[in-house]
């Protein structure tokens, strides 16, 4: 295809993809299958790769991510990002209404005058606030709250959020900011925690922390995979189209923004109170968390008249829901042993209704918490469901404590294998150190090994693993590959067909690429992404085993904890033995030739800073090329910078600094020559 046709096709594809995106993520009404959608996106990406000069910063291909942000630039907000004052009761709300009426010179005692202030009620989304700046209908910058005066530029990551429009439609102002909340839907949060548990990491406390942690990640493709969402709720700028908040929200909706359908324009404080009451119960049926309701005076003239205090607007307030609390009896404390040996004490409760579900169990977290709360079996405990998903025990109803109860004694030995527990310094949890023999740890490791993102052995589910372990046929992941069909057939529910499937599944997984094998062997803290990065960098397991901690730390995403954990893993003879056996069984312990050939080490040891606009490649593409060929990207010039890759309109500060430090400045052409060598 020639360039003219490519340009036309790219335009068509981009607009078609964004329409489907909008239908799926904003309207909740998909208009195309995932497969067809992926096809369109693939075609677009292929064309953009072929004609890099046609890649626009608003292309839907940006949503896939890939660009790395080493350091988030700090930028000043055009308008400070204020917060809201909080209220907790009907009285607080009536007080707010009175202050508003008085501030506007209306008589609150006069029943009829209340209709002259209209309020917009919105859900208070529990995530992180974001300021989205648009110029000529294009998303140009996304900034976090920071300290309210300046925040972090997280544009690259924000672009991966499908409900944030990259390009607007309709009649929008040439320049404005819109604020909203980025959040993580609860199903995604649950998925992530399941995976964290699998690799031995403590679960994220709540979707809010998960969302803000995700937005600060360096690799935007990981952000893309987290499927964050965003609602907008506040428009700012010199030329916003309407003179009231609600009308502007509707306008924003028509330009493509995700505005909550639950926002309502209400006539008086009584309707506001009804709205609050309704959502206090209904909130549990939403697919995301809200922690209250936001009430805003609708009319801008009235907002102006009311003005701001130092911290928050006088024309708006947040009503915070009380976390629902109940009291119930603690029947028993049991102890769970996780895949990594971490012990979690669990409170088994007399079932009680809370926040729309029946609660029977609550985590007691660790020994310190049990001691601090002084919870005892037989106590009545207060259980709360706040922002956290798992209910919490927040205290004991001492008025109901029976005489002769005993303080809880934390277990000293593993409830599964009897091994004395250990507790590392600074760690909250006790651990069972018997990694290789403690049943839930052994079984957990095998389940992880067989799981979809690891070796993907369909025919080796949890039940089968349980069975194999109990029958004494397997004690570790290497034993799986010694299994013979004859050994399987005598097992219960194991017919000829399932035995064949299992043997075939184990055979087929020998083709699973190295990066997934690295994830599958279950080194603590080495998740899917980390495994991928390490595999790409070290290329083989032998190479990885030969690295020092310092060398490991040079890999993206590998910090001290991971480096330590990898070193510990390979220091253990038993692990080495298992790896050796897996190798002999034929698993992939190095990148395939194809994978090795992709990329080069031409830029090994070199650090680049990219600045300005380029003719042949986008900046993201240049960054990828650098990493692909073994180089490193950095956001700022320092003594460690090898080259400043300079395009048009480069910042004068960067140029000055490079000259001062004697950093070599090269053009896009020079860079291409380096790669051609
Ligand atoms: S309006 C000046 N509306 O709650 C008014 N905020 O302290 C700015 N939030 O920082 C905020 N949902 O992060 C507004 N519908 C909503 C909201 C909302 C959540 C967050 C926002 C803000 C905090 C209030």
PDB file of N, CA, C and O in Angstrom, residues 429-453:
ATOM      1  N   UNK A 429       4.003 -11.613  59.081  1.00  0.00           N
ATOM      2  CA  UNK A 429       3.449 -12.966  59.095  1.00  0.00           C
ATOM      3  C   UNK A 429       4.431 -14.035  59.551  1.00  0.00           C
ATOM      4  O   UNK A 429       5.627 -13.917  59.330  1.00  0.00           O
ATOM      5  N   UNK A 430       3.901 -15.076  60.147  1.00  0.00           N
ATOM      6  CA  UNK A 430       4.686 -16.278  60.414  1.00  0.00           C
ATOM      7  C   UNK A 430       4.741 -17.103  59.127  1.00  0.00           C
ATOM      8  O   UNK A 430       3.818 -17.039  58.314  1.00  0.00           O
ATOM      9  N   UNK A 431       5.795 -17.867  58.998  1.00  0.00           N
ATOM     10  CA  UNK A 431       5.948 -18.727  57.826  1.00  0.00           C
ATOM     11  C   UNK A 431       6.234 -20.161  58.226  1.00  0.00           C
ATOM     12  O   UNK A 431       6.905 -20.406  59.229  1.00  0.00           O
ATOM     13  N   UNK A 432       5.783 -21.088  57.412  1.00  0.00           N
ATOM     14  CA  UNK A 432       6.212 -22.470  57.571  1.00  0.00           C
ATOM     15  C   UNK A 432       7.380 -22.667  56.611  1.00  0.00           C
ATOM     16  O   UNK A 432       7.223 -22.513  55.402  1.00  0.00           O
ATOM     17  N   UNK A 433       8.548 -22.978  57.122  1.00  0.00           N
ATOM     18  CA  UNK A 433       9.732 -23.037  56.252  1.00  0.00           C
ATOM     19  C   UNK A 433       9.837 -24.344  55.453  1.00  0.00           C
ATOM     20  O   UNK A 433      10.730 -24.474  54.631  1.00  0.00           O
ATOM     21  N   UNK A 434       8.907 -25.248  55.663  1.00  0.00           N
ATOM     22  CA  UNK A 434       9.020 -26.565  55.042  1.00  0.00           C
ATOM     23  C   UNK A 434       8.490 -26.572  53.603  1.00  0.00           C
ATOM     24  O   UNK A 434       7.586 -27.326  53.244  1.00  0.00           O
ATOM     25  N   UNK A 435       9.085 -25.695  52.809  1.00  0.00           N
ATOM     26  CA  UNK A 435       8.657 -25.476  51.420  1.00  0.00           C
ATOM     27  C   UNK A 435       8.456 -26.736  50.599  1.00  0.00           C
ATOM     28  O   UNK A 435       7.565 -26.831  49.785  1.00  0.00           O
ATOM     29  N   UNK A 436       9.383 -27.670  50.769  1.00  0.00           N
ATOM     30  CA  UNK A 436       9.422 -28.813  49.865  1.00  0.00           C
ATOM     31  C   UNK A 436       8.465 -29.939  50.255  1.00  0.00           C
ATOM     32  O   UNK A 436       8.217 -30.829  49.467  1.00  0.00           O
ATOM     33  N   UNK A 437       7.977 -29.911  51.520  1.00  0.00           N
ATOM     34  CA  UNK A 437       7.139 -31.041  51.935  1.00  0.00           C
ATOM     35  C   UNK A 437       5.781 -30.660  52.495  1.00  0.00           C
ATOM     36  O   UNK A 437       4.882 -31.490  52.576  1.00  0.00           O
ATOM     37  N   UNK A 438       5.628 -29.407  52.910  1.00  0.00           N
ATOM     38  CA  UNK A 438       4.361 -28.998  53.521  1.00  0.00           C
ATOM     39  C   UNK A 438       3.258 -29.058  52.445  1.00  0.00           C
ATOM     40  O   UNK A 438       3.348 -28.377  51.419  1.00  0.00           O
ATOM     41  N   UNK A 439       2.236 -29.924  52.649  1.00  0.00           N
ATOM     42  CA  UNK A 439       1.273 -30.189  51.564  1.00  0.00           C
ATOM     43  C   UNK A 439       0.703 -28.947  50.849  1.00  0.00           C
ATOM     44  O   UNK A 439       0.794 -28.893  49.629  1.00  0.00           O
ATOM     45  N   UNK A 440       0.133 -27.969  51.549  1.00  0.00           N
ATOM     46  CA  UNK A 440      -0.439 -26.862  50.761  1.00  0.00           C
ATOM     47  C   UNK A 440       0.614 -26.103  49.957  1.00  0.00           C
ATOM     48  O   UNK A 440       0.310 -25.556  48.900  1.00  0.00           O
ATOM     49  N   UNK A 441       1.849 -26.103  50.458  1.00  0.00           N
ATOM     50  CA  UNK A 441       2.895 -25.402  49.713  1.00  0.00           C
ATOM     51  C   UNK A 441       3.278 -26.185  48.458  1.00  0.00           C
ATOM     52  O   UNK A 441       3.429 -25.614  47.378  1.00  0.00           O
ATOM     53  N   UNK A 442       3.405 -27.500  48.618  1.00  0.00           N
ATOM     54  CA  UNK A 442       3.773 -28.328  47.474  1.00  0.00           C
ATOM     55  C   UNK A 442       2.652 -28.296  46.433  1.00  0.00           C
ATOM     56  O   UNK A 442       2.877 -28.059  45.240  1.00  0.00           O
ATOM     57  N   UNK A 443       1.428 -28.478  46.907  1.00  0.00           N
ATOM     58  CA  UNK A 443       0.284 -28.492  45.984  1.00  0.00           C
ATOM     59  C   UNK A 443       0.123 -27.122  45.324  1.00  0.00           C
ATOM     60  O   UNK A 443      -0.080 -27.008  44.116  1.00  0.00           O
ATOM     61  N   UNK A 444       0.260 -26.078  46.134  1.00  0.00           N
ATOM     62  CA  UNK A 444       0.144 -24.711  45.603  1.00  0.00           C
ATOM     63  C   UNK A 444       1.171 -24.454  44.514  1.00  0.00           C
ATOM     64  O   UNK A 444       0.879 -23.839  43.492  1.00  0.00           O
ATOM     65  N   UNK A 445       2.391 -24.919  44.730  1.00  0.00           N
ATOM     66  CA  UNK A 445       3.454 -24.706  43.734  1.00  0.00           C
ATOM     67  C   UNK A 445       3.100 -25.411  42.429  1.00  0.00           C
ATOM     68  O   UNK A 445       3.319 -24.886  41.347  1.00  0.00           O
ATOM     69  N   UNK A 446       2.531 -26.627  42.570  1.00  0.00           N
ATOM     70  CA  UNK A 446       2.179 -27.364  41.359  1.00  0.00           C
ATOM     71  C   UNK A 446       1.004 -26.703  40.643  1.00  0.00           C
ATOM     72  O   UNK A 446       0.960 -26.650  39.418  1.00  0.00           O
ATOM     73  N   UNK A 447       0.055 -26.202  41.423  1.00  0.00           N
ATOM     74  CA  UNK A 447      -1.093 -25.521  40.789  1.00  0.00           C
ATOM     75  C   UNK A 447      -0.616 -24.293  40.025  1.00  0.00           C
ATOM     76  O   UNK A 447      -1.062 -24.019  38.918  1.00  0.00           O
ATOM     77  N   UNK A 448       0.291 -23.578  40.639  1.00  0.00           N
ATOM     78  CA  UNK A 448       0.840 -22.402  39.963  1.00  0.00           C
ATOM     79  C   UNK A 448       1.564 -22.829  38.686  1.00  0.00           C
ATOM     80  O   UNK A 448       1.395 -22.224  37.628  1.00  0.00           O
ATOM     81  N   UNK A 449       2.352 -23.872  38.778  1.00  0.00           N
ATOM     82  CA  UNK A 449       3.121 -24.373  37.638  1.00  0.00           C
ATOM     83  C   UNK A 449       2.197 -24.695  36.458  1.00  0.00           C
ATOM     84  O   UNK A 449       2.476 -24.357  35.310  1.00  0.00           O
ATOM     85  N   UNK A 450       1.047 -25.332  36.778  1.00  0.00           N
ATOM     86  CA  UNK A 450       0.150 -25.782  35.705  1.00  0.00           C
ATOM     87  C   UNK A 450      -0.791 -24.681  35.217  1.00  0.00           C
ATOM     88  O   UNK A 450      -1.460 -24.846  34.209  1.00  0.00           O
ATOM     89  N   UNK A 451      -0.823 -23.538  35.932  1.00  0.00           N
ATOM     90  CA  UNK A 451      -1.862 -22.536  35.642  1.00  0.00           C
ATOM     91  C   UNK A 451      -1.716 -21.926  34.245  1.00  0.00           C
ATOM     92  O   UNK A 451      -0.673 -22.048  33.610  1.00  0.00           O
ATOM     93  N   UNK A 452      -2.779 -21.262  33.835  1.00  0.00           N
ATOM     94  CA  UNK A 452      -2.896 -20.801  32.447  1.00  0.00           C
ATOM     95  C   UNK A 452      -1.735 -19.908  32.015  1.00  0.00           C
ATOM     96  O   UNK A 452      -1.153 -20.082  30.960  1.00  0.00           O
ATOM     97  N   UNK A 453      -1.385 -18.949  32.856  1.00  0.00           N
ATOM     98  CA  UNK A 453      -0.328 -18.021  32.446  1.00  0.00           C
ATOM     99  C   UNK A 453       1.063 -18.620  32.604  1.00  0.00           C
ATOM    100  O   UNK A 453       2.041 -18.049  32.160  1.00  0.00           O
TER     101      UNK A 453
END
